[in-house]
Short mmCIF file of C-alpha atoms (C1' of nucleotides) in Angstrom, two decimals:
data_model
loop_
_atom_site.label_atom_id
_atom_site.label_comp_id
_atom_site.label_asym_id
_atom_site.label_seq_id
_atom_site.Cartn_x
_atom_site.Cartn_y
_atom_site.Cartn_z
CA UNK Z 1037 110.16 124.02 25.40
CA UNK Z 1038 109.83 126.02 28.76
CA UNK Z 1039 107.26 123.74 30.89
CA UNK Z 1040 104.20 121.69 30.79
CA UNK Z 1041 101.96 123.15 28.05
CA UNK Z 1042 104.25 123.30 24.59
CA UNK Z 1043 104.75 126.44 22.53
CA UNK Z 1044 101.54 127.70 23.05
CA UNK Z 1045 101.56 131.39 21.47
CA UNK Z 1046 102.08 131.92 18.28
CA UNK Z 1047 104.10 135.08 16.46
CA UNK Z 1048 100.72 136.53 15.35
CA UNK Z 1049 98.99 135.62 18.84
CA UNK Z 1050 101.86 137.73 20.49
CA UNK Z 1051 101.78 140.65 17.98
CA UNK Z 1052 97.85 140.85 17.94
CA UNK Z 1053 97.89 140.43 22.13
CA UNK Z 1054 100.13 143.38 22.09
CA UNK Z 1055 97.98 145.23 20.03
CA UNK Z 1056 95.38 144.91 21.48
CA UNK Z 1057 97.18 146.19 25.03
CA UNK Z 1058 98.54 148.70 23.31
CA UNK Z 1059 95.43 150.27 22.27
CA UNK Z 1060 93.46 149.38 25.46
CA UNK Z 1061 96.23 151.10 27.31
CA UNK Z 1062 95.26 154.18 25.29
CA UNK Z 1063 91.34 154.01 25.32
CA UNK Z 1064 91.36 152.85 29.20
CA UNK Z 1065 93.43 155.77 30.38
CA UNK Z 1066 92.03 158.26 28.72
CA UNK Z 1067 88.12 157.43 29.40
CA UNK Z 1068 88.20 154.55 32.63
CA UNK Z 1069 87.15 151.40 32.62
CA UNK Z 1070 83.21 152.15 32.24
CA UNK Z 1071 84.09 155.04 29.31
CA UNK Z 1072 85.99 152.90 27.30
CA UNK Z 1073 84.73 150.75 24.53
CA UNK Z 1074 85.80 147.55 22.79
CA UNK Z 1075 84.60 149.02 19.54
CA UNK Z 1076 87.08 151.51 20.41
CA UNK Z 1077 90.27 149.78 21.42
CA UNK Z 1078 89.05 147.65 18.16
CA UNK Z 1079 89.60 150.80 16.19
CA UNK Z 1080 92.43 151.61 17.53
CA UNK Z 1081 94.16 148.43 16.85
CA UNK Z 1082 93.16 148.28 13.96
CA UNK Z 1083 91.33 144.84 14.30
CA UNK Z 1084 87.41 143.59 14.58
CA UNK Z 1085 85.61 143.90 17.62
CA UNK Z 1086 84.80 139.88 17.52
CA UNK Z 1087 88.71 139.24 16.84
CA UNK Z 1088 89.57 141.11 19.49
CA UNK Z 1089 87.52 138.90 21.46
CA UNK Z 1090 89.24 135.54 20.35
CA UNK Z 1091 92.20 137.04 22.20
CA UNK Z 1092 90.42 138.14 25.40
CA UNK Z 1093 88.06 136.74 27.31
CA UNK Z 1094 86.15 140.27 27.92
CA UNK Z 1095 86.60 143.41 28.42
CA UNK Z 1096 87.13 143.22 32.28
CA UNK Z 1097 89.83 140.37 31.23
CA UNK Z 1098 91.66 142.88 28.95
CA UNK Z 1099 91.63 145.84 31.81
CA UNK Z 1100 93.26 143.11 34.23
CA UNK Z 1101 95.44 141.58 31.84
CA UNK Z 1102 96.84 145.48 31.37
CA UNK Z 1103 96.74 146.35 35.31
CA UNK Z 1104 98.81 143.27 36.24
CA UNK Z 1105 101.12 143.75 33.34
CA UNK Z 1106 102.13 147.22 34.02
CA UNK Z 1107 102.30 146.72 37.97
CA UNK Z 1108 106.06 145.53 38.23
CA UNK Z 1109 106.92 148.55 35.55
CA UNK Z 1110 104.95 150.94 37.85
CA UNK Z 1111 106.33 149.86 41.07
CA UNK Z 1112 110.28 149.80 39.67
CA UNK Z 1113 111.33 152.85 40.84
CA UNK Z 1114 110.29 151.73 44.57
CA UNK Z 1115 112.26 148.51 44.44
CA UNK Z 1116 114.96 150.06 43.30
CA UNK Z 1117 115.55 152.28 46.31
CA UNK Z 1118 118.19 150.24 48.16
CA UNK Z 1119 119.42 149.50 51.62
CA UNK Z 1120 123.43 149.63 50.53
CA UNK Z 1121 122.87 153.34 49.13
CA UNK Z 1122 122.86 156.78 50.62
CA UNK Z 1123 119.39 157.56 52.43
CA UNK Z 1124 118.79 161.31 51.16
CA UNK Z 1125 120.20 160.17 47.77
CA UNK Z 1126 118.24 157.06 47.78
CA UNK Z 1127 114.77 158.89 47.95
CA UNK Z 1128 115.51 162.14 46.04
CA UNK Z 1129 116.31 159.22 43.00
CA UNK Z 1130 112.94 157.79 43.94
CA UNK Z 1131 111.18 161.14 43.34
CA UNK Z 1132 113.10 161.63 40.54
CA UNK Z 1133 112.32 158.66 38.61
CA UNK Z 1134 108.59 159.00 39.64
CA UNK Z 1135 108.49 162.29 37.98
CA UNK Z 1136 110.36 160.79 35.02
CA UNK Z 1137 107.69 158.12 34.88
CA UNK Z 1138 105.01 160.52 35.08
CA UNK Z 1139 106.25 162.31 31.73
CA UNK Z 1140 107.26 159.36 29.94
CA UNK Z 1141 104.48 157.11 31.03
CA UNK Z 1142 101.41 159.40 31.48
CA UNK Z 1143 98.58 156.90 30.17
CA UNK Z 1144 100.07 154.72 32.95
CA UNK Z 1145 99.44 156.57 35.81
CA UNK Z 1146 96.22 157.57 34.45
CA UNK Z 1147 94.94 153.87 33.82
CA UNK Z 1148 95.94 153.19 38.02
CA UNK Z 1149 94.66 156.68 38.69
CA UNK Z 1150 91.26 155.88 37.41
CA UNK Z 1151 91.30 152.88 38.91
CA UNK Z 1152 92.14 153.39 42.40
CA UNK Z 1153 89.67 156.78 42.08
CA UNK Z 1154 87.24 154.26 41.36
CA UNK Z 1155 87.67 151.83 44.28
CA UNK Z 1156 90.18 149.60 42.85
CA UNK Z 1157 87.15 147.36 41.83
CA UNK Z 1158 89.36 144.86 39.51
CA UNK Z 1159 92.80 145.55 41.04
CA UNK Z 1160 92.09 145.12 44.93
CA UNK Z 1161 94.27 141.76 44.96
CA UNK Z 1162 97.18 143.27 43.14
CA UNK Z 1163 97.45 145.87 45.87
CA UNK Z 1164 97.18 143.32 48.82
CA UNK Z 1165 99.25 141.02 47.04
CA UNK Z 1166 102.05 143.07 45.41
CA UNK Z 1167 101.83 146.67 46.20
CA UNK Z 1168 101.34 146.14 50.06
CA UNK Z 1169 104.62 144.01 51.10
CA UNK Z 1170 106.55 146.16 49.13
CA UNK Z 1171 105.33 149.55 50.61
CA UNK Z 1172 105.61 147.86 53.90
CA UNK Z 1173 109.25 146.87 53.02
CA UNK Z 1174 109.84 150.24 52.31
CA UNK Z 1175 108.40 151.73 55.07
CA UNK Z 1176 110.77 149.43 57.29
CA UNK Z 1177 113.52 150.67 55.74
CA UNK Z 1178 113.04 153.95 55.74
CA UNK Z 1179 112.08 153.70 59.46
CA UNK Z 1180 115.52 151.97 59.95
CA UNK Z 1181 117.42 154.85 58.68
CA UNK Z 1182 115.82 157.29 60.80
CA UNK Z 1183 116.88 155.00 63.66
CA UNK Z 1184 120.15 155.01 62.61
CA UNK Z 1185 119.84 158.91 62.95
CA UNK Z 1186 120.94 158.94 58.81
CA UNK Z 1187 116.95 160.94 58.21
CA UNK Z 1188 115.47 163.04 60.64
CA UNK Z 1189 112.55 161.64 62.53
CA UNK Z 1190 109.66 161.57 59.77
CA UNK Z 1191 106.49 159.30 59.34
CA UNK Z 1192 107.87 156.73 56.63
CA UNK Z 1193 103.91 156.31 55.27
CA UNK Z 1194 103.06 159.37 54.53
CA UNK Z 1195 106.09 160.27 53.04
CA UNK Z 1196 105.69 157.72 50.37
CA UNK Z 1197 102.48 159.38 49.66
CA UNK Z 1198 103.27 162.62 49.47
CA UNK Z 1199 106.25 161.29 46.81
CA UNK Z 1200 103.72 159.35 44.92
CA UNK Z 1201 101.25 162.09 44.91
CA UNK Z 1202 103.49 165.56 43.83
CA UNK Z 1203 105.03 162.91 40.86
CA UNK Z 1204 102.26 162.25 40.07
CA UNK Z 1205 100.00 164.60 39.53
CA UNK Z 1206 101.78 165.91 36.78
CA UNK Z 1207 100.23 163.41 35.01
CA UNK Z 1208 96.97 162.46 36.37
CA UNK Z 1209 96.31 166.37 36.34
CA UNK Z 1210 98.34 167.24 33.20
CA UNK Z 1211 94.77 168.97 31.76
CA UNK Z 1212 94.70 171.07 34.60
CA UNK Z 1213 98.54 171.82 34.88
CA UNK Z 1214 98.53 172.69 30.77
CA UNK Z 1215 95.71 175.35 31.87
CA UNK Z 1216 97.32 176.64 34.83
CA UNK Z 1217 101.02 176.71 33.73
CA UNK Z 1218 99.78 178.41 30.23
CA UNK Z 1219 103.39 178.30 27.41
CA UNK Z 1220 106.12 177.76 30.10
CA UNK Z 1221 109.20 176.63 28.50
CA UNK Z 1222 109.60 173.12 30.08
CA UNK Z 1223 107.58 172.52 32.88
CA UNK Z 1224 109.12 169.61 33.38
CA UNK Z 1225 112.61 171.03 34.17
CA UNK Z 1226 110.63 173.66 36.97
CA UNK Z 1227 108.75 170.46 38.47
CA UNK Z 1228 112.16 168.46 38.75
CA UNK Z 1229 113.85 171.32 40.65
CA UNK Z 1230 110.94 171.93 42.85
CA UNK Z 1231 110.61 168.62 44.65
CA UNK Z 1232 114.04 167.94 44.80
CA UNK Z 1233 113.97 171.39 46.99
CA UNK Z 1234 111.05 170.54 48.60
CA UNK Z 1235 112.16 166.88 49.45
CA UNK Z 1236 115.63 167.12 50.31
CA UNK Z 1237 114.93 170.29 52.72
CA UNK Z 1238 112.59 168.28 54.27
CA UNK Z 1239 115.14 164.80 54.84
CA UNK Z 1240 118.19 167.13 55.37
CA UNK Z 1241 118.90 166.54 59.20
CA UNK H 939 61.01 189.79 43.11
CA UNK H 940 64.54 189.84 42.29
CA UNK H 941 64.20 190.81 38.58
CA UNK H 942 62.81 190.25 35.07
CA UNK H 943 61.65 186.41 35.97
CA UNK H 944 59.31 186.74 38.78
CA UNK H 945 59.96 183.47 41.31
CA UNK H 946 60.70 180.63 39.40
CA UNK H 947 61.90 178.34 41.67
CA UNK H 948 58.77 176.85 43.62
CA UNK H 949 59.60 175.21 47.27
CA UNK H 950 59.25 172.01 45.36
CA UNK H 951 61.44 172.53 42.62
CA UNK H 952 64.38 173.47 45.17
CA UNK H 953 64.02 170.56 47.18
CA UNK H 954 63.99 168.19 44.36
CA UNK H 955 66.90 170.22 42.44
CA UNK H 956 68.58 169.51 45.81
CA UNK H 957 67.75 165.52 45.91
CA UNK H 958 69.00 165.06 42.30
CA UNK H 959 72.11 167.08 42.62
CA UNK H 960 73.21 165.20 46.35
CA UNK H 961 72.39 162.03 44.74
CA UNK H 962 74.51 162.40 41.10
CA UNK H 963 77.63 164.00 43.30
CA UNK H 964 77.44 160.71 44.99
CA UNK H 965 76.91 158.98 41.91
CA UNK H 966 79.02 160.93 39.66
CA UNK H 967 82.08 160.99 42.31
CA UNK H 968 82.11 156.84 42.61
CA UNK H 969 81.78 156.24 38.92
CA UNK H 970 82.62 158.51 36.49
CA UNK H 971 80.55 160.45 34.46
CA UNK H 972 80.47 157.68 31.74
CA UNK H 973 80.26 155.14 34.60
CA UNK H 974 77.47 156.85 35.91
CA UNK H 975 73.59 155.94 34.79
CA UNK H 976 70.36 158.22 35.10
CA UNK H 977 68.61 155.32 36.77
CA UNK H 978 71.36 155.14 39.33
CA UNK H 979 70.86 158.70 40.09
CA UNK H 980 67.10 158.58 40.29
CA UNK H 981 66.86 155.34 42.30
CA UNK H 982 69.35 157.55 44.91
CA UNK H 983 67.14 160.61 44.74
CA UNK H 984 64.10 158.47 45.28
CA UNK H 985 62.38 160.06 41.56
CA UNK H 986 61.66 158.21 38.32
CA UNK H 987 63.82 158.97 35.37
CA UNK H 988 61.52 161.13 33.42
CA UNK H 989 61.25 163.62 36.66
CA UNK H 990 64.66 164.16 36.77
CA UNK H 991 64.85 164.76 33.43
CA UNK H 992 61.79 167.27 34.03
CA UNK H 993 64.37 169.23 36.10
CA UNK H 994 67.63 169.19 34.40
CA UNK H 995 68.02 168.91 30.33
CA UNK H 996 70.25 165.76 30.71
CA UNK H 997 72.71 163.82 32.18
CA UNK H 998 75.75 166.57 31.28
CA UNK H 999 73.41 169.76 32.59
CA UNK H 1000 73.20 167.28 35.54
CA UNK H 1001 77.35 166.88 35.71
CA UNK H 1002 77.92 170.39 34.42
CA UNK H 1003 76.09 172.28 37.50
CA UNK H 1004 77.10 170.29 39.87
CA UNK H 1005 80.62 171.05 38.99
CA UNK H 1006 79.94 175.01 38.21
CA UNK H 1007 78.11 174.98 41.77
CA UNK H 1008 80.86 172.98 43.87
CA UNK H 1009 83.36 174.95 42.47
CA UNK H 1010 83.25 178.33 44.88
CA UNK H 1011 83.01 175.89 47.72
CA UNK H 1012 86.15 173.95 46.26
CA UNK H 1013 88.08 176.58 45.82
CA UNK H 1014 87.25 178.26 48.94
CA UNK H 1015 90.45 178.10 50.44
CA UNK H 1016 92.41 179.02 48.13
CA UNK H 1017 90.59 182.52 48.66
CA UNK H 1018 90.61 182.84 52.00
CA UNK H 1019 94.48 182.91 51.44
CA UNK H 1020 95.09 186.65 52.31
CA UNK H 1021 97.71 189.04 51.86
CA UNK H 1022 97.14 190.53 55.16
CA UNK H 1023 98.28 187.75 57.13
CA UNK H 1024 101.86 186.12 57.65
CA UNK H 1025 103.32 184.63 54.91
CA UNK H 1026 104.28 181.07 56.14
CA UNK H 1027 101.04 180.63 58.99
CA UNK H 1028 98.73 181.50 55.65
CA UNK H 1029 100.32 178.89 53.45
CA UNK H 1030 100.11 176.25 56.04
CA UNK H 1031 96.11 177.18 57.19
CA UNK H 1032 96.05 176.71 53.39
CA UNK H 1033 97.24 173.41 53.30
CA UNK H 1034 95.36 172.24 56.76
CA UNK H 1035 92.11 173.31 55.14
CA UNK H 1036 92.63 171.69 51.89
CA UNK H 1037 93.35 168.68 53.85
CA UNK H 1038 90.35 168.81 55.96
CA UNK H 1039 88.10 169.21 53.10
CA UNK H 1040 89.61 166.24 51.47
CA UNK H 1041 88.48 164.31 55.18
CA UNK H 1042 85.05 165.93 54.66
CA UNK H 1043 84.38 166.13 51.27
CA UNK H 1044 85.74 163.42 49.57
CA UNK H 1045 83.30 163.16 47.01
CA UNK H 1046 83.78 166.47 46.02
CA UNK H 1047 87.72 166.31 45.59
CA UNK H 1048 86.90 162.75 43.72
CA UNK H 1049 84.28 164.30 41.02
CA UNK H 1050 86.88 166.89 40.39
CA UNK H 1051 89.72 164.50 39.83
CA UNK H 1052 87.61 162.06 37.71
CA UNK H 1053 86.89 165.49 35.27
CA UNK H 1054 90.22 166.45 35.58
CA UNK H 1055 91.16 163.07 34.84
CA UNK H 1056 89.57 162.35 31.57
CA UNK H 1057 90.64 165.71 30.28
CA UNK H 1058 88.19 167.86 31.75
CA UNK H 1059 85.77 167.91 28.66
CA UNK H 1060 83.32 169.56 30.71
CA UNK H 1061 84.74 172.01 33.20
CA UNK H 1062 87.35 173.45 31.09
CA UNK H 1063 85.51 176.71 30.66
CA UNK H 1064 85.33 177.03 34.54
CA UNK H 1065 89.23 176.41 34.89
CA UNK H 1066 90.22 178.80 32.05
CA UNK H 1067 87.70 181.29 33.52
CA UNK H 1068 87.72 180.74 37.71
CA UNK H 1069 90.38 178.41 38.41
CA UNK H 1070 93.42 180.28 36.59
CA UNK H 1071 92.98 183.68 37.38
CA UNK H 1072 92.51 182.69 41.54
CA UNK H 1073 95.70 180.72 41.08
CA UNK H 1074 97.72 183.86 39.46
CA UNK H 1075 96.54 185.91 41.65
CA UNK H 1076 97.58 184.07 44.54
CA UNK H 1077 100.59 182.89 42.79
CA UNK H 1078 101.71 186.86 43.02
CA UNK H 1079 101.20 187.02 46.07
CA UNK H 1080 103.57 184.31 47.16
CA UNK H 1081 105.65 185.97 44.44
CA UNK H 1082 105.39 189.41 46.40
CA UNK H 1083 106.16 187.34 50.14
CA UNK H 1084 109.34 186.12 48.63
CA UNK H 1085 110.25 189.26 46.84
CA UNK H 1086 109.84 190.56 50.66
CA UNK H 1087 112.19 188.22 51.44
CA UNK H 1088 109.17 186.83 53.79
CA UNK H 1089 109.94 183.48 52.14
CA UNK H 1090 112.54 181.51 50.63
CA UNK H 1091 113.06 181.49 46.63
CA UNK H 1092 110.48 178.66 45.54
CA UNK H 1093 108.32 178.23 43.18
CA UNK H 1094 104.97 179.63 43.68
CA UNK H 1095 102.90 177.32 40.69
CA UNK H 1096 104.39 174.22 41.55
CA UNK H 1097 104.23 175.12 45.48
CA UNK H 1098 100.44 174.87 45.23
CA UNK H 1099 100.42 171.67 42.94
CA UNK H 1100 102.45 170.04 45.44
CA UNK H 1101 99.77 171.47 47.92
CA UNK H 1102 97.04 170.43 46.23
CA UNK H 1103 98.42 166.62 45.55
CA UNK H 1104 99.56 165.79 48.66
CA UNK H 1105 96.00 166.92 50.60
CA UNK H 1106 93.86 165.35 47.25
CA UNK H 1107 95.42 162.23 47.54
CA UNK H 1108 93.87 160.96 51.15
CA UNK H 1109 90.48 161.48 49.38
CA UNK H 1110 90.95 160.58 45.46
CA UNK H 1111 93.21 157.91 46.36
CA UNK H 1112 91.57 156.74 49.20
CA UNK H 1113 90.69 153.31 48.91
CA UNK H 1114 94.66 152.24 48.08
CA UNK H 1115 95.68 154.51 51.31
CA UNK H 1116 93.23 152.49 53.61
CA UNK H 1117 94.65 149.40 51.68
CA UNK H 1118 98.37 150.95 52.68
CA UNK H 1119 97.82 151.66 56.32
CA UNK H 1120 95.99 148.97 57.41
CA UNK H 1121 93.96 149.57 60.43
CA UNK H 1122 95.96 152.68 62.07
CA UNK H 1123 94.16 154.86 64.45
CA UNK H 1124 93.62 158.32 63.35
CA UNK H 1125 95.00 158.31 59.92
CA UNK H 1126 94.06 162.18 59.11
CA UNK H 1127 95.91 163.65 62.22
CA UNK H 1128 98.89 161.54 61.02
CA UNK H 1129 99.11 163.10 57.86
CA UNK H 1130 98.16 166.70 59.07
CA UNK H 1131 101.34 166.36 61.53
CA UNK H 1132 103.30 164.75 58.23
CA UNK H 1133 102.19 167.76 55.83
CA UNK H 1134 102.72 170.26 58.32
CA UNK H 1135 105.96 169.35 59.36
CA UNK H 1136 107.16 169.10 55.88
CA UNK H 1137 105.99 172.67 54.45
CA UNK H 1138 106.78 174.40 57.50
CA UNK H 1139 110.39 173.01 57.05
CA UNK H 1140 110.49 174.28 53.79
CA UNK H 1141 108.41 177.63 54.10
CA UNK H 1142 111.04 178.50 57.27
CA UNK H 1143 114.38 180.71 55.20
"C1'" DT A 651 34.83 173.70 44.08
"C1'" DC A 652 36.61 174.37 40.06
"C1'" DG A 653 39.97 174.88 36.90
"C1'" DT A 654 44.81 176.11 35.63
"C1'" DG A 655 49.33 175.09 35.72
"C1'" DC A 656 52.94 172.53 37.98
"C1'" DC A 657 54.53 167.98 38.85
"C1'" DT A 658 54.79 162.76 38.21
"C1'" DT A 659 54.14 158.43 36.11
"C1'" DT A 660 53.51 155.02 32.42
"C1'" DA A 661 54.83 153.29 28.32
"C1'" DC A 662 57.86 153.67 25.07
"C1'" DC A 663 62.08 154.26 21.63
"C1'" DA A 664 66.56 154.45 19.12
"C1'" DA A 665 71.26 154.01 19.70
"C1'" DA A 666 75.11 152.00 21.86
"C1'" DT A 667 77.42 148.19 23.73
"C1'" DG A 668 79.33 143.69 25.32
"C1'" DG A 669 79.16 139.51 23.48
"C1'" DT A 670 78.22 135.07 20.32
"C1'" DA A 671 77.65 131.67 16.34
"C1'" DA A 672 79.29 130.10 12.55
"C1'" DA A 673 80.96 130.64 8.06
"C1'" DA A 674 85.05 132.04 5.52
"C1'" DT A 675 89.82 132.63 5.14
"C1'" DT A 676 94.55 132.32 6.10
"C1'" DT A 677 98.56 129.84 7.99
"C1'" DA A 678 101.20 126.05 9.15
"C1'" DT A 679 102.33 121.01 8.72
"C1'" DT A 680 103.12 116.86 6.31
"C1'" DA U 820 99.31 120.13 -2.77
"C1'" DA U 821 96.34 118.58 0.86
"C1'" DT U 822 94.61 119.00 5.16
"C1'" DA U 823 94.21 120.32 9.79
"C1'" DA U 824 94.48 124.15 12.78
"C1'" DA U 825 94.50 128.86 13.74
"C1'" DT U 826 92.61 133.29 12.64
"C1'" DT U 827 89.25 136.68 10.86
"C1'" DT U 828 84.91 138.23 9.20
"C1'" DT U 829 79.88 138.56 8.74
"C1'" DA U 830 75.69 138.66 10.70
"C1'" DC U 831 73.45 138.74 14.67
"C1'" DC U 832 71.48 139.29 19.67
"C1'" DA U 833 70.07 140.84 24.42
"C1'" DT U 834 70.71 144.39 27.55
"C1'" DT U 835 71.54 148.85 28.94
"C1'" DT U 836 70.97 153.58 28.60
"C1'" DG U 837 69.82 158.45 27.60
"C1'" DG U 838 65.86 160.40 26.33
"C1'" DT U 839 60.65 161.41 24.90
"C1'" DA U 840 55.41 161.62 24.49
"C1'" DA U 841 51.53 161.99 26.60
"C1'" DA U 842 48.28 160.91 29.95
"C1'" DG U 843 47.32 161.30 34.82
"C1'" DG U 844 47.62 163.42 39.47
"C1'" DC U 845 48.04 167.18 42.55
"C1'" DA U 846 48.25 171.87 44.66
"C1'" DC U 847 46.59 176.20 44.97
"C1'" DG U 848 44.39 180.61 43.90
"C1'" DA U 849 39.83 182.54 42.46
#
DNA sequence: TCGTGCCTTTACCAAATGGTAAAATTTATT
DNA sequence: AATAAATTTTACCATTTGGTAAAGGCACGA
């Protein structure tokens, strides 16, 4: 027994919490918070509306509940650039596993694209909390290897952003790419090769 | 008279046309169009319910012309991108005027990327039948600069995603960026200098 | 000033939606 | 097996929301 409170989920609580995540990851990211309806991520996990409710407190308790629990897989890639590597390397690996994230995790960056579109009504504390020290962590570092003359002289910031935002719009805007692109053989492969370009031009001294 | 129809459009009908449609882009661009209510759109335009339904046939004819009437505006720039000008100066007046828009009409880029977002139920028509043709066009035309060896080999379609992210995100993702920077002075010009120096660096051969 | 047509309001409605109470059922424990 | 606890279902409910009917008000030309 871990702590204080004894065994206190069950096999079917866990399989019927994930569930329910599972299906409100779906229905979220696909319509927003306000779009999406319990009788909906019922459906889809194939329980009752009121059953669904003897696991969550809410609605706005089951959007949270999925926000916080996806943060630390959502911000990986960042923590993993490291101090001990190779600056240029370091970053074009970010990028890279950004865009890898954005094709294997697209409801993801929709469900924190809708979000943050919207305000970041429900998540605000997360970003202080979490997301902030981190990107500020980040930041520092990056701002030490340009002092150490290993990057050229570039504003740490708004390089993050422009990292986060070329990754990923590939899947926040994958409607609009799927129109543009029309039957390229994979897009993926073109978008890969493109930032790296674009990225390690730009941090080659 | 124009034609056929003689004047339709009273004084009275454009002004209030003009009150609904200002209010729902505000309303529209801050919560979705599911998130969005008729009430909240009539208690912004300052008219009951019923006389803004006396006007438009609903709350998508609402959504649908503002996004059919934004779009020439939106895509404005894109346009104004002209073969008779110099390759890399073009490309980066592109990307300073998508990025000023995003400054000055934030709501705008945000309505788009909530649409966009959730699949773009509604505007697909206009992307299919405005949107794609611009971009191939203009698309050739980078094609044609780097045939002219006026550019370096990249790639033209993902060159103008990576165009269109970066400037989107200080609007769409706005709210996490203020989070991000904190209280920095002049934010905008930061990330004009940012976005200029990095496709300049990789527009130069 | 009088009426004709445009505009606005009042009073509604049906469906959808988040949520609850409590009975019924299943699961686990002894 | 018996019983207590956990889980699921049935039957609701109040509110919100997109939308409508129809009466009332208002402007403007004859």
């Amino acid at each position: 027994m871990p702590d204080g409170a004894p065994k206190k989920t069950s096999r079917i609580q866990k399989r019927n919490r994930r569930l329910i995540l599972e299906a409100a990851l779906d229905v979220f990211s696909r319509h927003g918070y306000r779009g999406a309806t319990l009788d909906q991520i019922a459906a889809e996990a194939g329980l009752s509306k009121p059953n669904i409710l003897y696991y969550f407190d809410g609605k706005e308790d089951i959007h949270v509940t999925l926000l916080s629990q996806l943060m630390d897989t959502w911000l990986d890639p960042l923590v993993a650039m490291s101090p001990a590597g190779e600056p240029v390397s370091e970053i074009l690996s970010y990028v890279q596993r950004k865009l890898d994230m954005a094709r294997d995790l697209p409801r993801e960056s929709r469900l924190f694209a809708n979000e943050i579109l919207q305000g970041a009504p429900r998540i605000a504390p997360e970003l202080t909390g979490h997301l902030k020290p981190l990107f500020d962590e980040k930041c520092a570092l990056i701002a030490e290897w340009i002092t150490q003359g290993r990057l050229p002289p570039l504003d740490p910031q708004h390089l993050i952003f422009s990292i986060w935002s070329t990754t990923q719009h590939y899947a926040d805007f994958e409607s609009q790419v799927r129109v543009l692109l029309g039957p390229t053989e994979d897009p993926h492969a073109r978008a890969s090769a493109h930032l790296r370009l674009m990225f390690e031009t730009m941090l080659r001294v």
